[in-house]
Amino acid sequence: MKYAISAVVLYCCCSAGFGAPIKADLECRPAGAGPVYDCMIRLSDSKSRAPVSDAAFTVSADMPSMPMTHNLRPVPALPQRAAGVYRARLALEMYGKWNVKLRISSPMQDQITKAYDFFEAP
Amino acid sequence: MEQYALGVLANAGLLAFLALSAYVLIIAGEMSFGQQAFFAIGAYSAGMLTTLAAMPLAIALLAAAACGALAAGLLGLLSLRLRGLYFSMSTLAVAEMTRICLERFSFQVDGPEGQLIGPNGSAGFGGIRYVFEHGLEQGEFVLLVFAILLTVLLIMYGADRARFGTSLRMVGEDPELASMFGIDVRRVKLIAAAAAGAIAALGGALYAHHNTFIEPGNFDVMLGVHSLCYALIGGLGTPLGPLLGVGIDIFLMEGSRLFQGYRMIAFGALVALFLIVRPRGLLDERMVNLVRSSVRKATQRYFTIMRRKQ
């Protein structure tokens, strides 16, 4: 059953000509007092694994338990020296699990959401 | 900034579905703390249909609404024999059971890029990229959300003015009296529960496609409590009431970002205040009748003046 669905999905996706999605890796470190974090985001092409440079995107975060009201205003991600690496500072309202959203406007329209645990530094 | 404003608008539209869903049940005389369960059912079913079965969004939305109605109808069959607090508790229990089931639910298949796609228990269900794969801009998606919301509102207005609306309000006010008038109370409540489930599921389906990622944690009790509060703040006199409640909450939340996490307290205080001062919300039945009669009088006056001028 699973294989049959996989085959249908593969067929439908290929025939519709979907663009290859971008893969994102996220790593956040505390930056100052309170729940303020510097997040390093590594973008790569999900097919070729090549880093995606010159991307334009914003980073925001939603608290999973109250997704549409307890959230952060989006901040632009700034490109770093290394290819495909971007930085964004997130000033969270509290520690805990947040869904970090990357809204990409270039080179393609996409949105990547990553669940991330922000814990208080010991 | 434009993207941010569109995001806020989309959130308001999506929450409005949940608020309307809770409103339908309040009108039927029942308080549900579990409408988030149908929101989740809609989100997962529509997400799976567009992502795993590559179905068009329109079909996924219809199927999600049907799943929500079916689930709510089945729950109604079992729980509508309960009254008041017992009914509320049963809806909360079912919502939590649904969330826990979703924590265990995993159905992943190989995606086009070789990665696994589909729901993966508590790790969530990502890659619901239909909107992006089909080139829908954020503004267009917001328009779609509001177009569907408007359609739901028009259907609700139609039902409110029809015999069913009168029966529903009578059942909500006094089920015994409604029964004496020949209204099948159980049937009316069951239809209301199924309709409320369908509305919530429709909102959930749109939410999944807006967010591209859903997880069981998104559908916890907080969402259900908020949906109930939107209807109670906005008012129970008209379907526009819950929308007003959503607008007030979003405005309050966005306008008080300075207070960070403490701003959620303001929402709780607002609900407490409304329950004391205006227990049936801002746009309650009295206010709606007042507005209606004022508009009617103003229209009559306008036409009288126009006739005199001619």
Tab-separated table of C-alpha atoms in Angstrom:
chain	number	residue	atom	x	y	z
A	1	MET	CA	0.000	0.000	0.000
A	2	LYS	CA	2.778	2.407	1.042
A	3	TYR	CA	4.743	1.657	-2.152
A	4	ALA	CA	1.676	2.192	-4.316
A	5	ILE	CA	1.039	5.590	-2.701
A	6	SER	CA	4.747	6.464	-3.087
A	7	ALA	CA	4.570	5.621	-6.788
A	8	VAL	CA	1.427	7.782	-7.236
A	9	VAL	CA	3.045	10.655	-5.326
A	10	LEU	CA	6.238	10.418	-7.378
A	11	TYR	CA	4.274	10.293	-10.628
A	12	CYS	CA	2.002	13.213	-9.713
A	13	CYS	CA	4.873	15.342	-8.440
A	14	CYS	CA	6.999	14.742	-11.533
A	15	SER	CA	4.118	15.330	-13.945
A	16	ALA	CA	3.188	18.597	-12.218
A	17	GLY	CA	6.777	19.845	-12.580
A	18	PHE	CA	7.258	20.861	-8.957
A	19	GLY	CA	10.347	22.867	-8.125
A	20	ALA	CA	12.943	21.250	-5.876
A	21	PRO	CA	12.340	22.502	-2.352
A	22	ILE	CA	15.075	24.195	-0.372
A	23	LYS	CA	16.466	22.403	2.659
A	24	ALA	CA	17.229	24.402	5.788
A	25	ASP	CA	19.363	23.595	8.822
A	26	LEU	CA	18.959	25.723	11.899
A	27	GLU	CA	21.201	26.335	14.874
A	28	CYS	CA	20.436	28.932	17.512
A	29	ARG	CA	22.631	30.232	20.329
A	30	PRO	CA	21.774	32.615	23.186
A	31	ALA	CA	22.741	36.217	22.423
A	32	GLY	CA	22.565	38.339	25.536
A	33	ALA	CA	20.148	38.505	28.415
A	34	GLY	CA	16.731	36.877	28.239
A	35	PRO	CA	15.405	34.627	25.519
A	36	VAL	CA	17.283	36.359	22.690
A	37	TYR	CA	18.914	34.025	20.178
A	38	ASP	CA	21.206	34.325	17.177
A	39	CYS	CA	20.117	31.743	14.652
A	40	MET	CA	22.414	30.507	11.918
A	41	ILE	CA	20.475	29.138	8.965
A	42	ARG	CA	22.096	27.001	6.307
A	43	LEU	CA	20.128	26.773	3.055
A	44	SER	CA	20.857	24.094	0.481
A	45	ASP	CA	19.220	22.628	-2.594
A	46	SER	CA	17.432	19.467	-1.513
A	47	LYS	CA	18.464	17.635	-4.709
A	48	SER	CA	22.052	18.708	-5.382
A	49	ARG	CA	22.860	19.676	-1.753
A	50	ALA	CA	24.577	22.813	-3.135
A	51	PRO	CA	24.369	25.867	-0.838
A	52	VAL	CA	21.697	28.397	-1.786
A	53	SER	CA	23.302	31.849	-1.856
A	54	ASP	CA	21.578	35.179	-2.526
A	55	ALA	CA	18.330	33.961	-0.995
A	56	ALA	CA	15.941	36.527	0.454
A	57	PHE	CA	13.813	35.439	3.374
A	58	THR	CA	12.393	36.464	6.711
A	59	VAL	CA	12.444	34.514	9.949
A	60	SER	CA	9.594	34.451	12.432
A	61	ALA	CA	8.455	32.075	15.159
A	62	ASP	CA	5.165	30.687	16.419
A	63	MET	CA	4.474	29.079	19.739
A	64	PRO	CA	3.052	25.655	18.785
A	65	SER	CA	0.306	25.675	21.439
A	66	MET	CA	-1.127	29.006	20.246
A	67	PRO	CA	0.076	29.153	16.665
A	68	MET	CA	-1.805	32.103	15.242
A	69	THR	CA	-1.685	34.602	18.084
A	70	HIS	CA	1.463	33.903	20.102
A	71	ASN	CA	4.127	34.708	17.547
A	72	LEU	CA	7.073	36.923	16.636
A	73	ARG	CA	7.203	39.602	14.003
A	74	PRO	CA	9.306	38.429	11.027
A	75	VAL	CA	12.912	39.666	10.856
A	76	PRO	CA	15.026	39.598	7.683
A	77	ALA	CA	17.810	36.995	7.505
A	78	LEU	CA	21.240	38.478	6.788
A	79	PRO	CA	23.683	36.614	4.488
A	80	GLN	CA	27.042	35.630	6.040
A	81	ARG	CA	30.460	35.117	4.476
A	82	ALA	CA	30.060	31.378	4.015
A	83	ALA	CA	27.934	30.383	1.028
A	84	GLY	CA	24.339	29.525	1.874
A	85	VAL	CA	24.621	30.679	5.495
A	86	TYR	CA	22.346	33.372	6.960
A	87	ARG	CA	21.856	34.878	10.389
A	88	ALA	CA	18.749	36.181	12.137
A	89	ARG	CA	18.302	37.432	15.684
A	90	LEU	CA	15.134	36.239	17.389
A	91	ALA	CA	13.938	38.056	20.509
A	92	LEU	CA	11.553	35.437	21.875
A	93	GLU	CA	8.889	36.160	24.442
A	94	MET	CA	9.731	33.109	26.540
A	95	TYR	CA	11.788	29.933	26.585
A	96	GLY	CA	10.352	26.693	25.286
A	97	LYS	CA	9.461	25.040	22.026
A	98	TRP	CA	8.915	27.388	19.086
A	99	ASN	CA	8.248	26.717	15.419
A	100	VAL	CA	10.742	28.828	13.473
A	101	LYS	CA	9.331	29.850	10.092
A	102	LEU	CA	11.504	30.790	7.135
A	103	ARG	CA	9.483	32.635	4.509
A	104	ILE	CA	11.573	32.566	1.332
A	105	SER	CA	10.814	35.057	-1.436
A	106	SER	CA	13.900	34.458	-3.611
A	107	PRO	CA	15.179	32.401	-5.516
A	108	MET	CA	11.735	30.751	-5.202
A	109	GLN	CA	8.604	31.218	-3.111
A	110	ASP	CA	8.654	28.755	-0.240
A	111	GLN	CA	8.141	28.396	3.474
A	112	ILE	CA	10.106	26.100	5.749
A	113	THR	CA	9.071	25.518	9.350
A	114	LYS	CA	11.458	23.999	11.872
A	115	ALA	CA	10.537	23.040	15.425
A	116	TYR	CA	13.240	24.207	17.839
A	117	ASP	CA	13.637	24.005	21.609
A	118	PHE	CA	14.939	27.227	23.126
A	119	PHE	CA	16.165	26.489	26.621
A	120	GLU	CA	17.556	28.879	29.210
A	121	ALA	CA	21.381	28.768	29.225
A	122	PRO	CA	22.679	27.059	32.419
B	1	MET	CA	5.900	44.764	6.241
B	2	GLU	CA	3.358	43.859	3.560
B	3	GLN	CA	4.165	40.186	4.106
B	4	TYR	CA	3.703	40.651	7.842
B	5	ALA	CA	0.330	42.390	7.399
B	6	LEU	CA	-0.828	39.624	5.061
B	7	GLY	CA	0.276	37.044	7.647
B	8	VAL	CA	-1.785	38.772	10.346
B	9	LEU	CA	-4.807	38.937	8.003
B	10	ALA	CA	-4.451	35.251	7.139
B	11	ASN	CA	-4.270	34.343	10.840
B	12	ALA	CA	-7.405	36.398	11.553
B	13	GLY	CA	-9.253	34.662	8.712
B	14	LEU	CA	-8.176	31.197	9.850
B	15	LEU	CA	-9.110	31.827	13.479
B	16	ALA	CA	-12.497	33.112	12.301
B	17	PHE	CA	-13.393	29.597	11.100
B	18	LEU	CA	-12.759	28.210	14.585
B	19	ALA	CA	-14.683	31.067	16.187
B	20	LEU	CA	-17.682	30.490	13.881
B	21	SER	CA	-17.530	26.796	14.649
B	22	ALA	CA	-17.738	27.463	18.408
B	23	TYR	CA	-20.495	30.052	17.777
B	24	VAL	CA	-22.771	27.519	16.041
B	25	LEU	CA	-22.627	25.233	19.074
B	26	ILE	CA	-23.162	28.080	21.564
B	27	ILE	CA	-26.295	29.082	19.629
B	28	ALA	CA	-27.429	25.457	19.966
B	29	GLY	CA	-27.002	25.862	23.726
B	30	GLU	CA	-23.780	23.881	24.122
B	31	MET	CA	-20.246	25.022	24.946
B	32	SER	CA	-17.532	23.030	23.240
B	33	PHE	CA	-13.911	23.131	24.374
B	34	GLY	CA	-12.982	20.692	21.643
B	35	GLN	CA	-13.455	22.378	18.268
B	36	GLN	CA	-9.676	22.258	17.796
B	37	ALA	CA	-10.030	18.487	17.261
B	38	PHE	CA	-11.991	19.070	14.030
B	39	PHE	CA	-9.549	21.834	13.059
B	40	ALA	CA	-6.813	19.171	13.423
B	41	ILE	CA	-8.794	16.555	11.478
B	42	GLY	CA	-9.268	19.065	8.653
B	43	ALA	CA	-5.598	20.067	8.695
B	44	TYR	CA	-4.289	16.495	8.598
B	45	SER	CA	-6.800	15.162	6.074
B	46	ALA	CA	-6.376	18.034	3.606
B	47	GLY	CA	-2.588	18.047	4.079
B	48	MET	CA	-2.409	14.316	3.361
B	49	LEU	CA	-4.657	14.602	0.311
B	50	THR	CA	-2.629	17.361	-1.373
B	51	THR	CA	0.792	16.071	-0.283
B	52	LEU	CA	0.455	12.281	-0.457
B	53	ALA	CA	-2.295	11.877	-3.041
B	54	ALA	CA	-1.466	15.051	-5.054
B	55	MET	CA	-5.121	16.065	-5.125
B	56	PRO	CA	-6.256	19.590	-5.997
B	57	LEU	CA	-6.748	21.956	-3.074
B	58	ALA	CA	-10.476	22.375	-3.781
B	59	ILE	CA	-11.124	18.640	-3.435
B	60	ALA	CA	-8.921	18.471	-0.330
B	61	LEU	CA	-10.911	21.305	1.271
B	62	LEU	CA	-14.241	19.631	0.511
B	63	ALA	CA	-12.977	16.275	1.778
B	64	ALA	CA	-11.631	17.925	4.945
B	65	ALA	CA	-15.001	19.582	5.594
B	66	ALA	CA	-16.724	16.214	5.064
B	67	CYS	CA	-14.290	14.488	7.470
B	68	GLY	CA	-14.874	17.228	10.062
B	69	ALA	CA	-18.653	16.957	9.713
B	70	LEU	CA	-18.539	13.165	9.974
B	71	ALA	CA	-16.272	13.192	13.033
B	72	ALA	CA	-18.347	15.893	14.743
B	73	GLY	CA	-21.575	14.090	13.859
B	74	LEU	CA	-20.285	10.836	15.349
B	75	LEU	CA	-19.116	12.644	18.470
B	76	GLY	CA	-22.488	14.406	18.639
B	77	LEU	CA	-24.337	11.081	18.494
B	78	LEU	CA	-22.474	9.984	21.604
B	79	SER	CA	-22.120	13.214	23.550
B	80	LEU	CA	-25.240	15.261	22.818
B	81	ARG	CA	-27.191	13.176	25.299
B	82	LEU	CA	-25.053	14.947	27.903
B	83	ARG	CA	-25.931	18.454	29.042
B	84	GLY	CA	-24.029	21.594	30.064
B	85	LEU	CA	-20.727	21.043	31.822
B	86	TYR	CA	-20.769	17.289	31.103
B	87	PHE	CA	-21.030	17.955	27.363
B	88	SER	CA	-18.190	20.519	27.562
B	89	MET	CA	-16.010	18.026	29.425
B	90	SER	CA	-16.705	15.309	26.860
B	91	THR	CA	-15.675	17.614	23.985
B	92	LEU	CA	-12.459	18.493	25.811
B	93	ALA	CA	-11.732	14.805	26.412
B	94	VAL	CA	-12.294	13.939	22.741
B	95	ALA	CA	-10.079	16.826	21.617
B	96	GLU	CA	-7.255	15.660	23.875
B	97	MET	CA	-7.742	12.063	22.686
B	98	THR	CA	-7.503	13.253	19.075
B	99	ARG	CA	-4.313	15.182	19.831
B	100	ILE	CA	-2.748	12.179	21.568
B	101	CYS	CA	-3.765	9.913	18.658
B	102	LEU	CA	-2.059	12.352	16.261
B	103	GLU	CA	1.075	12.160	18.447
B	104	ARG	CA	1.143	8.426	17.597
B	105	PHE	CA	-0.048	8.691	14.001
B	106	SER	CA	2.680	8.128	11.446
B	107	PHE	CA	2.169	7.546	7.739
B	108	GLN	CA	5.227	8.464	5.744
B	109	VAL	CA	6.033	7.640	2.134
B	110	ASP	CA	8.969	8.464	-0.168
B	111	GLY	CA	8.652	11.952	-1.616
B	112	PRO	CA	9.821	13.195	-5.014
B	113	GLU	CA	13.201	14.345	-3.655
B	114	GLY	CA	13.844	11.044	-1.896
B	115	GLN	CA	12.858	12.410	1.524
B	116	LEU	CA	10.036	10.967	3.599
B	117	ILE	CA	6.791	12.929	3.509
B	118	GLY	CA	3.613	12.622	5.552
B	119	PRO	CA	2.574	12.825	9.199
B	120	ASN	CA	5.238	11.644	11.614
B	121	GLY	CA	3.693	11.554	15.078
B	122	SER	CA	4.853	14.212	17.508
B	123	ALA	CA	7.568	15.323	15.032
B	124	GLY	CA	4.744	16.776	12.957
B	125	PHE	CA	3.770	16.872	9.313
B	126	GLY	CA	5.866	19.184	7.167
B	127	GLY	CA	6.209	19.905	3.477
B	128	ILE	CA	2.547	20.770	2.794
B	129	ARG	CA	3.749	22.907	-0.094
B	130	TYR	CA	0.714	22.908	-2.408
B	131	VAL	CA	0.345	26.696	-2.254
B	132	PHE	CA	3.995	27.289	-3.186
B	133	GLU	CA	4.191	24.512	-5.762
B	134	HIS	CA	1.202	25.990	-7.571
B	135	GLY	CA	2.556	29.534	-7.529
B	136	LEU	CA	-0.113	31.021	-5.248
B	137	GLU	CA	1.136	34.317	-3.832
B	138	GLN	CA	0.518	35.073	-0.151
B	139	GLY	CA	-1.999	37.780	-1.067
B	140	GLU	CA	-3.906	35.369	-3.304
B	141	PHE	CA	-4.052	32.793	-0.508
B	142	VAL	CA	-5.390	35.406	1.915
B	143	LEU	CA	-8.059	36.270	-0.666
B	144	LEU	CA	-8.942	32.584	-0.955
B	145	VAL	CA	-9.266	32.315	2.840
B	146	PHE	CA	-11.580	35.333	2.989
B	147	ALA	CA	-13.607	34.201	-0.041
B	148	ILE	CA	-14.297	30.850	1.645
B	149	LEU	CA	-15.010	32.629	4.932
B	150	LEU	CA	-17.505	34.908	3.174
B	151	THR	CA	-19.214	31.878	1.607
B	152	VAL	CA	-19.489	30.223	5.036
B	153	LEU	CA	-20.872	33.469	6.500
B	154	LEU	CA	-23.492	33.786	3.735
B	155	ILE	CA	-24.593	30.183	4.277
B	156	MET	CA	-24.830	30.867	8.008
B	157	TYR	CA	-26.878	34.024	7.431
B	158	GLY	CA	-29.168	32.053	5.122
B	159	ALA	CA	-29.596	29.314	7.732
B	160	ASP	CA	-30.127	31.919	10.479
B	161	ARG	CA	-33.017	33.505	8.578
B	162	ALA	CA	-34.515	30.160	7.594
B	163	ARG	CA	-36.662	27.848	9.734
B	164	PHE	CA	-33.560	25.968	10.844
B	165	GLY	CA	-32.021	29.120	12.365
B	166	THR	CA	-35.172	29.806	14.381
B	167	SER	CA	-35.291	26.190	15.544
B	168	LEU	CA	-31.601	26.320	16.517
B	169	ARG	CA	-32.047	29.487	18.595
B	170	MET	CA	-35.167	28.031	20.243
B	171	VAL	CA	-33.287	24.823	21.087
B	172	GLY	CA	-30.415	26.898	22.466
B	173	GLU	CA	-32.734	29.043	24.601
B	174	ASP	CA	-35.038	26.353	25.969
B	175	PRO	CA	-34.854	22.780	24.635
B	176	GLU	CA	-37.953	21.628	26.546
B	177	LEU	CA	-40.071	24.453	25.123
B	178	ALA	CA	-38.661	23.831	21.630
B	179	SER	CA	-39.583	20.160	21.968
B	180	MET	CA	-43.136	21.141	22.943
B	181	PHE	CA	-43.337	23.142	19.697
B	182	GLY	CA	-42.563	19.959	17.760
B	183	ILE	CA	-38.873	20.613	17.137
B	184	ASP	CA	-36.671	17.507	17.105
B	185	VAL	CA	-34.096	18.884	19.557
B	186	ARG	CA	-31.618	16.024	19.149
B	187	ARG	CA	-31.691	16.258	15.329
B	188	VAL	CA	-31.219	20.051	15.339
B	189	LYS	CA	-28.274	19.779	17.758
B	190	LEU	CA	-26.720	16.986	15.708
B	191	ILE	CA	-26.923	19.045	12.495
B	192	ALA	CA	-25.410	22.027	14.350
B	193	ALA	CA	-22.566	19.854	15.694
B	194	ALA	CA	-21.811	18.438	12.221
B	195	ALA	CA	-21.916	21.921	10.652
B	196	ALA	CA	-19.604	23.261	13.371
B	197	GLY	CA	-17.201	20.363	12.731
B	198	ALA	CA	-17.213	21.052	8.996
B	199	ILE	CA	-16.473	24.767	9.515
B	200	ALA	CA	-13.597	24.022	11.913
B	201	ALA	CA	-12.169	21.377	9.553
B	202	LEU	CA	-12.309	23.808	6.634
B	203	GLY	CA	-10.306	26.309	8.676
B	204	GLY	CA	-7.837	23.589	9.652
B	205	ALA	CA	-7.350	22.563	6.022
B	206	LEU	CA	-6.546	26.151	5.068
B	207	TYR	CA	-4.281	26.528	8.112
B	208	ALA	CA	-2.209	23.472	7.104
B	209	HIS	CA	-1.662	24.913	3.637
B	210	HIS	CA	-0.870	28.360	4.972
B	211	ASN	CA	1.624	27.103	7.537
B	212	THR	CA	3.111	24.199	5.471
B	213	PHE	CA	3.855	22.445	8.789
B	214	ILE	CA	1.470	21.105	11.404
B	215	GLU	CA	2.055	19.152	14.576
B	216	PRO	CA	-0.274	17.758	17.257
B	217	GLY	CA	0.887	20.502	19.654
B	218	ASN	CA	-0.845	23.090	17.423
B	219	PHE	CA	-4.227	21.686	18.362
B	220	ASP	CA	-4.187	21.753	22.117
B	221	VAL	CA	-6.812	23.088	24.506
B	222	MET	CA	-5.611	26.711	24.214
B	223	LEU	CA	-6.897	26.891	20.653
B	224	GLY	CA	-10.316	25.582	21.694
B	225	VAL	CA	-10.584	27.999	24.613
B	226	HIS	CA	-9.648	30.932	22.370
B	227	SER	CA	-12.260	29.956	19.757
B	228	LEU	CA	-14.948	29.882	22.426
B	229	CYS	CA	-13.821	33.238	23.810
B	230	TYR	CA	-13.911	34.887	20.366
B	231	ALA	CA	-17.610	34.070	20.079
B	232	LEU	CA	-18.299	35.210	23.649
B	233	ILE	CA	-16.419	38.514	23.227
B	234	GLY	CA	-17.722	39.347	19.745
B	235	GLY	CA	-21.322	38.459	20.467
B	236	LEU	CA	-23.900	35.773	19.858
B	237	GLY	CA	-26.515	37.904	18.067
B	238	THR	CA	-25.050	37.508	14.601
B	239	PRO	CA	-22.378	35.396	12.836
B	240	LEU	CA	-20.389	38.641	12.537
B	241	GLY	CA	-19.925	38.564	16.336
B	242	PRO	CA	-17.208	35.864	16.420
B	243	LEU	CA	-15.383	37.688	13.623
B	244	LEU	CA	-15.428	40.852	15.720
B	245	GLY	CA	-14.039	38.806	18.625
B	246	VAL	CA	-11.153	37.581	16.459
B	247	GLY	CA	-10.515	41.147	15.273
B	248	ILE	CA	-10.386	42.469	18.843
B	249	ASP	CA	-8.006	39.702	19.962
B	250	ILE	CA	-5.656	40.084	16.989
B	251	PHE	CA	-5.665	43.888	17.383
B	252	LEU	CA	-4.965	43.546	21.097
B	253	MET	CA	-2.196	40.980	20.587
B	254	GLU	CA	-0.498	42.933	17.804
B	255	GLY	CA	-0.898	46.260	19.594
B	256	SER	CA	0.594	45.053	22.874
B	257	ARG	CA	3.801	43.381	21.628
B	258	LEU	CA	5.724	45.718	23.934
B	259	PHE	CA	4.556	43.614	26.891
B	260	GLN	CA	5.889	40.391	25.286
B	261	GLY	CA	4.566	37.185	26.913
B	262	TYR	CA	2.511	39.119	29.476
B	263	ARG	CA	0.167	40.338	26.754
B	264	MET	CA	-1.715	37.022	26.899
B	265	ILE	CA	-2.902	38.074	30.366
B	266	ALA	CA	-4.777	40.976	28.734
B	267	PHE	CA	-6.823	38.496	26.724
B	268	GLY	CA	-7.815	36.574	29.855
B	269	ALA	CA	-8.799	39.791	31.612
B	270	LEU	CA	-10.865	40.863	28.601
B	271	VAL	CA	-12.793	37.577	28.591
B	272	ALA	CA	-13.463	37.838	32.352
B	273	LEU	CA	-14.658	41.425	31.915
B	274	PHE	CA	-17.001	40.516	29.066
B	275	LEU	CA	-18.477	37.558	30.939
B	276	ILE	CA	-19.425	39.951	33.762
B	277	VAL	CA	-20.483	43.044	31.795
B	278	ARG	CA	-21.810	41.561	28.548
B	279	PRO	CA	-22.287	37.804	28.929
B	280	ARG	CA	-23.575	37.429	25.356
B	281	GLY	CA	-20.832	39.600	23.835
B	282	LEU	CA	-20.643	42.961	22.102
B	283	LEU	CA	-23.004	42.122	19.251
B	284	ASP	CA	-25.621	40.350	21.355
B	285	GLU	CA	-29.234	39.836	20.217
B	286	ARG	CA	-30.355	43.177	21.737
B	287	MET	CA	-27.604	45.133	19.988
B	288	VAL	CA	-28.298	43.403	16.659
B	289	ASN	CA	-32.029	44.228	16.919
B	290	LEU	CA	-31.163	47.828	17.813
B	291	VAL	CA	-28.848	48.166	14.810
B	292	ARG	CA	-31.390	46.495	12.506
B	293	SER	CA	-34.246	48.780	13.578
B	294	SER	CA	-32.006	51.882	13.309
B	295	VAL	CA	-30.937	50.903	9.786
B	296	ARG	CA	-34.579	50.177	8.839
B	297	LYS	CA	-35.727	53.562	10.181
B	298	ALA	CA	-32.882	55.411	8.456
B	299	THR	CA	-33.657	53.675	5.150
B	300	GLN	CA	-37.382	54.491	5.451
B	301	ARG	CA	-36.560	58.131	6.269
B	302	TYR	CA	-34.229	58.342	3.253
B	303	PHE	CA	-36.868	56.964	0.874
B	304	THR	CA	-39.547	59.280	2.310
B	305	ILE	CA	-37.303	62.325	1.749
B	306	MET	CA	-36.475	61.148	-1.777
B	307	ARG	CA	-40.193	60.674	-2.588
B	308	ARG	CA	-41.021	64.160	-1.266
B	309	LYS	CA	-38.269	65.675	-3.421
B	310	GLN	CA	-39.682	63.984	-6.529
